[in-house]
Coordinates of C-alpha atoms and ligand atoms in Angstrom, one line a residue:
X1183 CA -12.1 37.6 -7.4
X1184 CA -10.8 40.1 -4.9
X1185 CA -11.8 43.9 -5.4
X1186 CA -7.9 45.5 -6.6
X1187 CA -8.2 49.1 -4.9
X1188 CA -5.4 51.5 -5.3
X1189 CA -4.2 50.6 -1.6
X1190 CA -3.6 47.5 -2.1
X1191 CA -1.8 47.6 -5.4
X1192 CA 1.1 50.0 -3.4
X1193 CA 0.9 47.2 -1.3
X1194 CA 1.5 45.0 -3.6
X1195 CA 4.7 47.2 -5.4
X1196 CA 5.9 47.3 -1.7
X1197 CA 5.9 43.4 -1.0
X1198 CA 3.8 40.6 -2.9
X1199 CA 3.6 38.9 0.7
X1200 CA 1.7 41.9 2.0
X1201 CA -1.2 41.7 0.3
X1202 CA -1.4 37.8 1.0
X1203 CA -1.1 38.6 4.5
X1204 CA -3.8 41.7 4.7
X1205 CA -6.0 38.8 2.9
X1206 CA -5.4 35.3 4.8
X1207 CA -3.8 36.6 7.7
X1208 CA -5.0 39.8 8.9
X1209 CA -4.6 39.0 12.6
X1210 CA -1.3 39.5 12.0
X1211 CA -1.5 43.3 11.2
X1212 CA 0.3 45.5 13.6
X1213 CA -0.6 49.1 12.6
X1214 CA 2.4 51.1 12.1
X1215 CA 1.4 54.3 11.2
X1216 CA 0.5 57.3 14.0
X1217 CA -2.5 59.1 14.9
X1218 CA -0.7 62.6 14.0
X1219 CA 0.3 61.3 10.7
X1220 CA -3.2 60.0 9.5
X1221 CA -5.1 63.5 10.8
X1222 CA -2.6 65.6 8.8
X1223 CA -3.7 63.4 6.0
X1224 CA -6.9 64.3 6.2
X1225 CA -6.8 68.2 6.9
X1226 CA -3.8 67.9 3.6
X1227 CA -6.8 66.1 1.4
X1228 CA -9.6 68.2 3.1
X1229 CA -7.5 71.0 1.9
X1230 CA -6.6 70.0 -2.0
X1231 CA -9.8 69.9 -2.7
X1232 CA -10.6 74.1 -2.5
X1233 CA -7.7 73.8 -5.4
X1234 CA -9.3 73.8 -8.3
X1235 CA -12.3 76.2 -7.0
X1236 CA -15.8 74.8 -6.3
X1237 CA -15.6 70.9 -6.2
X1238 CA -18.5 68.1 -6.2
X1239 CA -17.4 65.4 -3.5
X1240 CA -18.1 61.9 -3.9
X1241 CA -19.1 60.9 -0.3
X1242 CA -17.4 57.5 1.0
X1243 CA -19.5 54.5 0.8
X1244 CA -18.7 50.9 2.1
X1245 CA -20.6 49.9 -0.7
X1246 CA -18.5 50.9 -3.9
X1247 CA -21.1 50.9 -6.4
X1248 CA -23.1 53.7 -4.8
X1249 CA -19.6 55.5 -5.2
X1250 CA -19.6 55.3 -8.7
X1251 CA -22.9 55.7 -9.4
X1252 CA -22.6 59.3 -7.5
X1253 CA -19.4 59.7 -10.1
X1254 CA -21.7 58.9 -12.9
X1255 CA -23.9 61.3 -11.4
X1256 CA -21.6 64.2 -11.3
X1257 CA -20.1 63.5 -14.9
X1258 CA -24.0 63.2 -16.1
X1259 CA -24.1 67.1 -14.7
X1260 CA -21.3 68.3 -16.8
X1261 CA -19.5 68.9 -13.1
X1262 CA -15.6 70.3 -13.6
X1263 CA -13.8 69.3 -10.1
X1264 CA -15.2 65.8 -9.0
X1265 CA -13.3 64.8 -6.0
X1266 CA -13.5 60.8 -4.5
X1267 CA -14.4 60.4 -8.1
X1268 CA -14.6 56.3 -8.2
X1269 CA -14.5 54.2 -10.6
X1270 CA -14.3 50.5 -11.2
X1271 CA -12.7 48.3 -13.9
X1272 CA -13.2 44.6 -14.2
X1273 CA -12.0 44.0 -10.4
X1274 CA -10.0 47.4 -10.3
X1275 CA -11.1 50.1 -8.3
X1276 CA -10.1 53.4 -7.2
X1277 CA -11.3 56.6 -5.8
X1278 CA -9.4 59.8 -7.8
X1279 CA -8.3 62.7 -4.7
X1280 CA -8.9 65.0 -7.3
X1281 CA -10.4 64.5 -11.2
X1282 CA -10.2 67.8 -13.1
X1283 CA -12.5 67.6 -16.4
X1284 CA -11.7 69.8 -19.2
X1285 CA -13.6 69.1 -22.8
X1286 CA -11.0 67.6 -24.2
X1287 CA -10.3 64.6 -21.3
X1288 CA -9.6 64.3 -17.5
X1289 CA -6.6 65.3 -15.2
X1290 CA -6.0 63.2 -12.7
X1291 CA -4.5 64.1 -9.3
X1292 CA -3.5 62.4 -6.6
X1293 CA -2.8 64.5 -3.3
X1294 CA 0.1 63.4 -0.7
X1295 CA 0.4 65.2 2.4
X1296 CA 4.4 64.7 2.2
X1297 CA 6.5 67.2 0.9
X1298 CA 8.6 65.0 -1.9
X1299 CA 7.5 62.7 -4.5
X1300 CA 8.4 59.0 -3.8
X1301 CA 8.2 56.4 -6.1
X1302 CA 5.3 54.9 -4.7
X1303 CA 3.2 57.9 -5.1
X1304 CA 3.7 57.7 -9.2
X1305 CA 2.7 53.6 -8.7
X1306 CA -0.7 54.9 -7.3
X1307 CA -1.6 57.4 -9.4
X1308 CA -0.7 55.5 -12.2
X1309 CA -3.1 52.6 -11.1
X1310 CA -5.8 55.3 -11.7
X1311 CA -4.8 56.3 -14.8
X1312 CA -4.4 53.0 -16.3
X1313 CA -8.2 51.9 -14.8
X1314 CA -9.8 55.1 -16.7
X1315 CA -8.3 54.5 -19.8
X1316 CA -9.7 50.8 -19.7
X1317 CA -13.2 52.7 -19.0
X1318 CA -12.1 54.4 -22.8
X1319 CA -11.6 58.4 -20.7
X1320 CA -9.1 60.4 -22.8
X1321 CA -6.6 61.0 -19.5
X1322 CA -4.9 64.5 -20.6
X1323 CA -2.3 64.8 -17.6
X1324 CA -1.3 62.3 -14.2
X1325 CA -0.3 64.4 -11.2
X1326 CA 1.4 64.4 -8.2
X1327 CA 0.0 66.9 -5.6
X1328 CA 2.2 67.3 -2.6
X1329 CA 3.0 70.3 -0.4
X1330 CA 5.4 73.1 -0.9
X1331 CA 8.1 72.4 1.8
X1332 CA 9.4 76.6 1.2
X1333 CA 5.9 77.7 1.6
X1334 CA 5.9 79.9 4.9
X1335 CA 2.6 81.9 5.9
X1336 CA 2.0 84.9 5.0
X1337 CA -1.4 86.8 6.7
X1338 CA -4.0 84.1 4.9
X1339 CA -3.2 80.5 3.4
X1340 CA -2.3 80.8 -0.4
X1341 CA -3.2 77.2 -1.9
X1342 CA -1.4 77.9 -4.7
X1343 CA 1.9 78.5 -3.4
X1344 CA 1.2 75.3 -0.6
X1345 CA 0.8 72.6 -2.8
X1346 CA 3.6 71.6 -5.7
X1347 CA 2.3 69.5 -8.6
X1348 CA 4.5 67.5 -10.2
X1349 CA 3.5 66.0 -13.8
X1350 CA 4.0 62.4 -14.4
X1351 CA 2.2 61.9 -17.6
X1352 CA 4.4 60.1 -19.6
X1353 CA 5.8 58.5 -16.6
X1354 CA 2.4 56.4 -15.9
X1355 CA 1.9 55.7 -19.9
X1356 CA 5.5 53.8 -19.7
X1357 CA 3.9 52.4 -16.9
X1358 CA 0.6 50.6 -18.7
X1359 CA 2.1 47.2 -19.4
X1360 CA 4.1 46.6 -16.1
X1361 CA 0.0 47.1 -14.8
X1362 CA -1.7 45.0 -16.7
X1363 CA 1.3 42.6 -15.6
X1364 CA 1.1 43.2 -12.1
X1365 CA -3.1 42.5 -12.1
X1366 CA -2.4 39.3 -13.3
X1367 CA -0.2 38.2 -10.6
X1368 CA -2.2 40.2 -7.5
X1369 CA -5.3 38.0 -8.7
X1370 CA -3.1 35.0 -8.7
X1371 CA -1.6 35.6 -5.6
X1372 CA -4.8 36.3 -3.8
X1373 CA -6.0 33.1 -5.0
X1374 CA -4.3 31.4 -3.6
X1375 CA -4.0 30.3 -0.4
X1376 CA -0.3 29.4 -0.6
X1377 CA 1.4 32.3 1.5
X1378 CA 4.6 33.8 -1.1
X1379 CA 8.0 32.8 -0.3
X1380 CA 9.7 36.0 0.4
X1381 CA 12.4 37.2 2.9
X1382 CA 13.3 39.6 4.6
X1383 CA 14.9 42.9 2.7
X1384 CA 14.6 46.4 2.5
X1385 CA 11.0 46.1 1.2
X1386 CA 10.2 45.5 4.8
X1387 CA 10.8 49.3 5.6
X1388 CA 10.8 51.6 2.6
X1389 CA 8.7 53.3 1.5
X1390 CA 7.0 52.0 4.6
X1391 CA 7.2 50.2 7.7
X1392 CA 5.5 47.1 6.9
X1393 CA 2.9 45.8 9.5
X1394 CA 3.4 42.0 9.4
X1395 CA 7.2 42.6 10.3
X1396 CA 6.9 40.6 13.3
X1397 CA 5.2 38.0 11.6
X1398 CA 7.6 37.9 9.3
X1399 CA 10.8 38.1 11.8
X1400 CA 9.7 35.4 14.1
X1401 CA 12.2 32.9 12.6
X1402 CA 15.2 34.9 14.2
X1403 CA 15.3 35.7 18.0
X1404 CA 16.5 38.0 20.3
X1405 CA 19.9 40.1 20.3
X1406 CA 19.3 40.4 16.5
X1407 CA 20.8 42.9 13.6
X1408 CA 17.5 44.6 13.8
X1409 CA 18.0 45.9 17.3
X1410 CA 21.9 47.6 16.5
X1411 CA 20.9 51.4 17.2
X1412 CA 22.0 54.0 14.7
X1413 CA 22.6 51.3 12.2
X1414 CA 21.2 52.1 8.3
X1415 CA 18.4 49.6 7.6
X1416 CA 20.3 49.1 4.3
X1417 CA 23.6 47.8 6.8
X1418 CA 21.2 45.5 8.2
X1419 CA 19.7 44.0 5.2
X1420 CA 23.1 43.7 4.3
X1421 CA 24.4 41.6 7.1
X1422 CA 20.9 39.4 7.5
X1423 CA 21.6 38.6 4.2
X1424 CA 24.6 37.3 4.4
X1425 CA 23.3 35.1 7.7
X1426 CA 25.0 37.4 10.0
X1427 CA 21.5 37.7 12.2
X1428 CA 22.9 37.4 15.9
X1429 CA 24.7 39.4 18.0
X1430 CA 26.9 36.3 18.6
X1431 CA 27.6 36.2 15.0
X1432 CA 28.0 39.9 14.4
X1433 CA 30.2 40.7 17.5
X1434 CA 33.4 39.2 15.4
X1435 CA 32.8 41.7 12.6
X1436 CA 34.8 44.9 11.6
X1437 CA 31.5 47.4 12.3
X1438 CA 31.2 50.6 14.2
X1439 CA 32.6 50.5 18.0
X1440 CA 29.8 51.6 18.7
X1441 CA 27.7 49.1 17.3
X1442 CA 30.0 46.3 18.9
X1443 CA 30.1 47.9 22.4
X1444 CA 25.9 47.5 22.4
X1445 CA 26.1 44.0 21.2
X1446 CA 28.8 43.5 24.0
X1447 CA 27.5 44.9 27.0
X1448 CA 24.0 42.6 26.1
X1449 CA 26.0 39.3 25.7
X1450 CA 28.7 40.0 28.5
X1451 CA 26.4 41.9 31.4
X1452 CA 29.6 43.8 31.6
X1453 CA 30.1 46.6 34.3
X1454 CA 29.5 50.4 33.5
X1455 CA 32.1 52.3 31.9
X1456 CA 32.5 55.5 33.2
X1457 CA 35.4 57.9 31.3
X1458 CA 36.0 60.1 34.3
X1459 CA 38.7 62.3 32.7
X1460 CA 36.6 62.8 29.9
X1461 CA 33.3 63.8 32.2
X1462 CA 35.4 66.4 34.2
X1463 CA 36.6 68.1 30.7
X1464 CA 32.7 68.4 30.1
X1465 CA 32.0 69.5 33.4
X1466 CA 34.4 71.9 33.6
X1467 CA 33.0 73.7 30.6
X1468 CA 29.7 74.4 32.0
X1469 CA 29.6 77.5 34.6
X1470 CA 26.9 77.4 37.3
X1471 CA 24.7 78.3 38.7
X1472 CA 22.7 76.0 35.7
X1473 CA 19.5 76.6 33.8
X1474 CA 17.7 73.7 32.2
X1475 CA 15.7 74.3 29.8
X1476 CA 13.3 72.0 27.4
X1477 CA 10.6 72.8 25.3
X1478 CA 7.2 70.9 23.9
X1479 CA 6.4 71.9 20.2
X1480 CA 3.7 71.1 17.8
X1481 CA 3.7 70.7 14.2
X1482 CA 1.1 71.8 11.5
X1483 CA 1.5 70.3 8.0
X1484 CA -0.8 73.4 7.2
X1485 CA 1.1 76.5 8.7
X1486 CA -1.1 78.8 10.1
X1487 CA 0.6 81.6 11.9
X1488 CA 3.3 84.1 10.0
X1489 CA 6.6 82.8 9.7
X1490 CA 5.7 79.5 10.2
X1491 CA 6.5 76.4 7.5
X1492 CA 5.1 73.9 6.2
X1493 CA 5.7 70.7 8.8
X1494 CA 7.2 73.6 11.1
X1495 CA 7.7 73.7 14.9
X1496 CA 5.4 75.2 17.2
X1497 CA 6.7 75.9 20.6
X1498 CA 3.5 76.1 23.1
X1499 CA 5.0 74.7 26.8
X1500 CA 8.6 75.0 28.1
X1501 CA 10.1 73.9 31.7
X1502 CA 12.9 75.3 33.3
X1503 CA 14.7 74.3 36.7
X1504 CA 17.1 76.4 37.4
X1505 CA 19.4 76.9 41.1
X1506 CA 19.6 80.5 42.9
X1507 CA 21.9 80.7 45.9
X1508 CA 22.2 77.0 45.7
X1509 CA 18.4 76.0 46.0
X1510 CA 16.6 74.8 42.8
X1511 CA 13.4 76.3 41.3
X1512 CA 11.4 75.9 38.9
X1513 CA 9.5 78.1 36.4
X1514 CA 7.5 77.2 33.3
X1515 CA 5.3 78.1 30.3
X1516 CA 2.2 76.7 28.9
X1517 CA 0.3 78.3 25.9
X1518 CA -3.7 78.6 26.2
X1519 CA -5.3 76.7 23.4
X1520 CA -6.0 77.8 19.8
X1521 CA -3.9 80.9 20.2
X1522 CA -0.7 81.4 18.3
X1523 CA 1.9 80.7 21.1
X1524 CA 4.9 81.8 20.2
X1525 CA 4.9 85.5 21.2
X1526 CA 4.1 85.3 24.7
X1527 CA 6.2 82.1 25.1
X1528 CA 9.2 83.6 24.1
X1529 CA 8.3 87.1 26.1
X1530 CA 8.5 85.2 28.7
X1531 CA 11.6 83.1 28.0
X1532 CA 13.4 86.2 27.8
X1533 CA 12.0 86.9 31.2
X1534 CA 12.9 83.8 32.9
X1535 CA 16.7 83.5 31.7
X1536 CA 19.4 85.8 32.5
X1537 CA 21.4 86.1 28.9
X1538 CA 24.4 85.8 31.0
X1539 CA 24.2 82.2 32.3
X1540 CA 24.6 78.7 30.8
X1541 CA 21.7 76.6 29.6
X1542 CA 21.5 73.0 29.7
X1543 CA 19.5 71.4 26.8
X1544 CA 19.5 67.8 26.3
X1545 CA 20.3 67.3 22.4
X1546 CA 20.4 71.0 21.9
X1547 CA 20.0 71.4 18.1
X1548 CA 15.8 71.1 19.0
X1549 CA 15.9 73.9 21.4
X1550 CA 18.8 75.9 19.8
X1551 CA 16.4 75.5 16.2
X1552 CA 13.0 76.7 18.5
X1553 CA 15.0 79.4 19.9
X1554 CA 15.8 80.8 16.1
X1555 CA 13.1 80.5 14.5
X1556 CA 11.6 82.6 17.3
X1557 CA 14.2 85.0 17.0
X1558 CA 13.3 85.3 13.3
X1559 CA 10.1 86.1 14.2
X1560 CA 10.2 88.4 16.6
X1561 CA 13.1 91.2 15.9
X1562 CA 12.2 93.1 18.9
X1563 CA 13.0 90.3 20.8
X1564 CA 16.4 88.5 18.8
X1565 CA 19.1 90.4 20.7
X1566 CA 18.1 88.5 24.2
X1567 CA 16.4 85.3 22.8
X1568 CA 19.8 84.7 20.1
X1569 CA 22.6 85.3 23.6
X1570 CA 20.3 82.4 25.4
X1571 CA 20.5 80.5 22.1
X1572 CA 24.7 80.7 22.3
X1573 CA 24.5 80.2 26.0
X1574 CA 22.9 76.7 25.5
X1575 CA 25.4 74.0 26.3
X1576 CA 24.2 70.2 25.5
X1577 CA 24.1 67.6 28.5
X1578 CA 23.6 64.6 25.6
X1579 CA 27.4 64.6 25.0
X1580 CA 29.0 62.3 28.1
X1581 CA 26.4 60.1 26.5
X1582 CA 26.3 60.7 22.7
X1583 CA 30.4 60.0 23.1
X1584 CA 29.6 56.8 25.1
X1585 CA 32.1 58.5 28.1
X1586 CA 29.2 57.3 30.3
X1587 CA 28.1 54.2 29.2
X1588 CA 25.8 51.3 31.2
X1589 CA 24.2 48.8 29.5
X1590 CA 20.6 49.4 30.2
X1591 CA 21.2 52.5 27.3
X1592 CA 21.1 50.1 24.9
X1593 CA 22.8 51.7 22.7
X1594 CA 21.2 54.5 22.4
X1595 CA 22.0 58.1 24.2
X1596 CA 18.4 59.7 24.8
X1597 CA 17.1 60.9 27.6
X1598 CA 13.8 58.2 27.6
X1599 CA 16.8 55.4 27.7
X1600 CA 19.5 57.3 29.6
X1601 CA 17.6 58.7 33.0
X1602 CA 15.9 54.8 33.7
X1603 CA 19.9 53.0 33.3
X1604 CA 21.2 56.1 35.6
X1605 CA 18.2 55.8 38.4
X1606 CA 16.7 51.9 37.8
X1607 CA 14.7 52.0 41.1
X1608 CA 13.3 56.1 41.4
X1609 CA 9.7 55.9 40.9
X1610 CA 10.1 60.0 41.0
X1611 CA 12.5 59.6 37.6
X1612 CA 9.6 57.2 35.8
X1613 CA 7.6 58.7 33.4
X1614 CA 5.3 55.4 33.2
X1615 CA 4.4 56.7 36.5
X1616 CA 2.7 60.1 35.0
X1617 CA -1.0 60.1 34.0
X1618 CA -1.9 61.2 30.4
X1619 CA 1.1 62.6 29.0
X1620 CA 4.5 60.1 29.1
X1621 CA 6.2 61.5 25.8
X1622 CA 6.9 64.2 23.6
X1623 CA 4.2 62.6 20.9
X1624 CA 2.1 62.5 23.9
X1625 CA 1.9 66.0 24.6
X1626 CA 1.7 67.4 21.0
X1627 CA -1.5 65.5 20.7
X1628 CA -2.8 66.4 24.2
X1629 CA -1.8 69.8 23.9
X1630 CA -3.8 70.1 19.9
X1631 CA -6.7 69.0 21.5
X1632 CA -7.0 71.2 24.8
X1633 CA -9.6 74.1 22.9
X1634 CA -12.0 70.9 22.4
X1635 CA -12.5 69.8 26.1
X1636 CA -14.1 71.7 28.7
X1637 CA -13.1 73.6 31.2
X1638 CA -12.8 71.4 34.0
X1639 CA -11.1 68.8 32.0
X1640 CA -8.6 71.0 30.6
X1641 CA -7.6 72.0 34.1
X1642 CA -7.0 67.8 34.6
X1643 CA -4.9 68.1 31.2
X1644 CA -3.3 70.9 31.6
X1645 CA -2.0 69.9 35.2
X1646 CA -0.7 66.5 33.2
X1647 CA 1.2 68.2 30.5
X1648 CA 2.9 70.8 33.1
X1649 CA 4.0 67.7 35.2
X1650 CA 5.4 65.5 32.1
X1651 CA 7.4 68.8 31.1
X1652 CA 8.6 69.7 34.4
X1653 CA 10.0 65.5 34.4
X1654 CA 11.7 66.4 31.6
X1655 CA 14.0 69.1 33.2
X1656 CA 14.1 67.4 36.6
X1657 CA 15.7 64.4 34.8
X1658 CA 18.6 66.7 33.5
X1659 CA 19.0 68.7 36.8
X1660 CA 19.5 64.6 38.4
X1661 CA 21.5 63.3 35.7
X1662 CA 23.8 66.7 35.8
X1663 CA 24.0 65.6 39.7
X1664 CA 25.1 62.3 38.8
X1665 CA 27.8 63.4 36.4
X1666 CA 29.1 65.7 39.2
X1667 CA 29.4 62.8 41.5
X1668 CA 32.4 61.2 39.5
X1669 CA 34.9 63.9 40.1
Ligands
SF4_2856 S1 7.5 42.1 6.7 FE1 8.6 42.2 4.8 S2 8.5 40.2 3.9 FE2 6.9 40.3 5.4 S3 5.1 41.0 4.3 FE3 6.1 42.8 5.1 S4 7.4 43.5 3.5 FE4 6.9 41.4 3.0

C-alpha cells in the first residue's frame, strides 16, 4: 500500500485522477506553481513557528519513521510547541506545521501563507486531526493559521497581529466519516493501474492549477475555449461541457464581442482594425511634451518596512523617457539592495517629473496605486507625488477598447502582447532579446536577490534590470508614435 500523506489527500479532494497520475504517470507533471510563491511559503512557515514561543522542530527526513520517532522523542520530553510533528496511522501520514500540547490534549495548526481560508485548507488539516485521533490523542482544537491581510508594520513585526487563526473544530469532527471514506477509495484507486475516467471541469483549476492539464486536454486541439482571454474559467467549463470546444463551434454563439472578435481574427487572418476617429479622441486628450513612466515592485508576504502590508507593493526601479524641446531622454531609478527603497525612490520621482505635465502609464491603476501608497507614507512628500498621480493618463485604452486591434494581440490588450503585433520584425522592441531579466516576475526575483551576489556580478545584474526597465518605457514612447501616425 501507498504511504497517504496530507499532500496527496488535497490532491485527491481536488481530482481523484490526480493522484493516479502523480503515481503511474509522473512524466506527465508540469509544475505549476512559481518560485516566488513556494519561498514566501517557507519564510510564512519559518515564521509561525516563533508563535507559540520556544518550539522543538522535527527536522525533515526522507525516511518518515525517523520523523516520528524524533516526535516520539519530543512528546517523551514533556515538549509544549512540537513543530513538523509526524505521525503515521496504518498508511496515513502527516507532518502537523504546528502541534500545541496542553495537559488536557493537543491543538493542531496548520499554517497557510495566504490570507483567506479556502476549503481545501480545512480538508488538510482535517486529515491530521482524523490520523491523531486514530493514534487515540485527545485533539482539543483544529486550526487554520493564515496571515492578517490588515496587518501593516509598525517599527518591529507583531506575530500576533500577522497571523489570523481561524477555528475549525467542529468543522473537521463532521468531517471524520467522509475520511475514513475517502481512504478507502485513495487505496483503491492507487491500486490500481486503471487510470479514473474523469473529464475535464472546474476541478482542473480551483483551488489550483492542476499539473497534468495538458495531459488531460490533449483530446481537443487548437483554437480551443481554453484559449478565449478574459473569459471566467466557470464560462468555459460551461461551454466544453456542452461540446462547444472549438472556435469554429463557438464563433456562432451569443458571447462577448470581444470574445467573438479573437476567435474571428484567428480563423479569418482578417486585416487590422484600426478606429481612427476613436484614436484621435484619445490623442487629443493627452498634452505634450509626454512623460512615460513605469515602475518595478516587489512584494513581501512578511511586511517589513512601516506602512507596508501584508502581500504589499514595494517600488525599488522606475524608468522614465520623457521628450524636451522635441528630443527624448531618459532618466531612471534603481534601489540598492536590502535597503527600504521607497523614500529615495520617490524623492527622486518628485525630482524627475514636473507636476505640470502628463504621464503616460500603461494600465495605470499599478502606478497610480504605487504612487499612493507612497504618498501615504511620506506626507512631506504627497502634495507633488499625488498632482503626478492625477497627471497620469493610460496609453492601455486604444487597446483595452479594441480601437486598435490586429490579430497577433490575441485577444489580449498588454503591453508583452501589444508592442510584438505593432513591431513584428524590431529586434530593438524584443524583450527575448534582453539577457537575464525579460518580465516583470523576472525582475522582482532578480532584484530580491542583488544583496546575495557580489560585487562584480551585481554590476552585470544591475546593468540587466536597468535595460529590461528602460524596454518597458521605450515600448510606450514607440507605440505612442504609432498611434500618432493614424491621424
Ligand atoms: S487536469 Fe483535471 S481531470 Fe486531469 S488530473 Fe488534473 S484535475 Fe483531474
Amino acid at each position: 500500500m501507498s504511504n497517504i500523506s496530507k499532500s496527496l489527500y488535497c490532491n485527491y479532494i481536488q481530482c481523484k485522477k490526480q493522484i493516479w497520475l502523480n503515481k503511474y504517470k509522473p512524466e506527465e507533471y508540469i509544475e505549476t506553481k512559481n518560485e516566488s510563491v513556494m519561498e514566501n511559503g517557507n519564510e510564512v512557515g519559518d515564521l509561525a513557528r516563533r508563535y507559540f514561543g520556544n518550539y522543538s522542530l522535527v527536522k525533515f527526513n526522507e525516511v518518515l519513521i525517523k520523523m516520528i520517532m524524533e516526535t516520539k522523542e519530543y512528546l517523551k520530553q514533556n515538549k509544549s510547541v512540537i513543530c513538523e510533528a509526524s505521525f503515521k496511522f496504518d498508511n496515513l501520514f502527516a507532518s502537523i506545521d504546528i502541534l500545541k500540547i496542553d495537559d488536557d490534549g493537543v491543538n493542531i495548526y496548520e499554517v497557510k501563507s495566504s490570507t483567506e481560508v479556502k476549503d481545501i485548507y480545512k480538508d488538510d488539516a482535517s486529515f491530521q486531526a482524523y490520523i491523531l485521533k486514530k493514534l487515540g490523542y485527545k485533539v482539543k482544537s483544529v486550526n487554520i493559521m493564515h496571515l492578517n491581510s490588515f496587518y501593516e508594520f509598525k517599527d518591529e513585526l507583531d506575530l500576533k497581529e500577522l497571523f489570523s487563526i481561524e477555528d475549525i473544530t467542529s468543522l473537521s469532527i463532521k468531517k471524520e466519516s467522509e475520511i475514513e471514506e475517502n481512504v478507502k477509495e485513495i487505496n483503491e484507486i492507487l491500486d490500481s493501474e486503471k487510470e479514473p475516467d474523469i473529464d475535464l471541469d472546474i476541478h482542473c483549476f480551483k483551488p489550483y492549477d492542476c499539473p497534468f492539464f495538458k495531459y488531460c486536454s490533449k483530446h481537443i486541439k487548437d483554437n480551443n475555449v481554453f484559449e478565449i482571454r478574459g473569459m471566467t474559467i466557470n464560462k468555459k467549463i460551461d461551454l466544453y461541457k456542452k461540446g462547444l470546444i472549438n472556435f469554429e463551434d463557438l464563433i456562432n454563439e451569443k458571447l462577448n464581442d470581444k470574445y467573438l472578435e479573437q476567435m474571428d481574427y484567428r480563423l479569418h487572418d482578417k486585416e487590422p482594425k484600426i478606429n481612427k476617429d476613436k484614436i484621435k479622441l484619445f490623442l487629443s486628450t493627452l498634452k505634450e511634451p509626454l512623460y512615460f513612466l513605469d515602475f518595478e515592485t516587489y512584494q513581501d508576504a512578511i511586511p517589513k518596512y512601516n506602512g507596508q502590508r501584508v502581500y504589499g507593493q514595494v517600488p525599488f526601479q522606475y524608468s522614465l523617457h520623457y521628450y524636451e524641446n522635441n528630443e527624448l531622454k531618459h532618466k531612471e531609478f534603481l534601489s540598492e539592495p536590502d535597503i527600504d527603497p521607497r523614500r529615495s525612490l520617490a524623492e527622486q520621482l518628485v525630482k524627475d517629473i514636473p507636476t505640470n505635465v502628463d504621464v503616460l502609464a500603461y494600465n495605470m491603476s499599478f502606478e497610480k496605486g504605487v504612487i499612493k501608497s507612497l504618498s501615504n507614507i511620506y506626507p512631506d512628500l504627497s502634495e507633488s507625488l499625488m498632482k503626478i498621480h492625477d497627471n497620469i493618463k493610460d496609453l492601455m485604452i486604444p487597446f483595452y477598447n479594441r480601437d486598435y486591434y490586429v490579430k497577433e494581440m490575441d485577444g489580449s490588450y498588454s503591453i508583452k502582447y501589444v508592442l510584438p503585433a505593432l513591431f513584428p520584425n524590431d529586434k530593438e522592441l524584443d524583450y527575448h532579446n534582453l539577457d537575464m531579466v525579460h518580465n516583470g516576475g523576472e525582475a522582482m526575483d532578480t532584484f530580491k536577490k542583488l544583496g546575495t551576489l557580489s560585487k562584480k556580478e551585481q554590476e552585470i545584474v544591475r546593468n540587466n534590470l536597468l535595460k529590461y526597465c528602460k524596454l518597458d518605457t521605450y515600448a510606450m514612447v514607440k507605440i505612442y508614435q504609432k498611434l500618432k501616425e493614424i491621424e
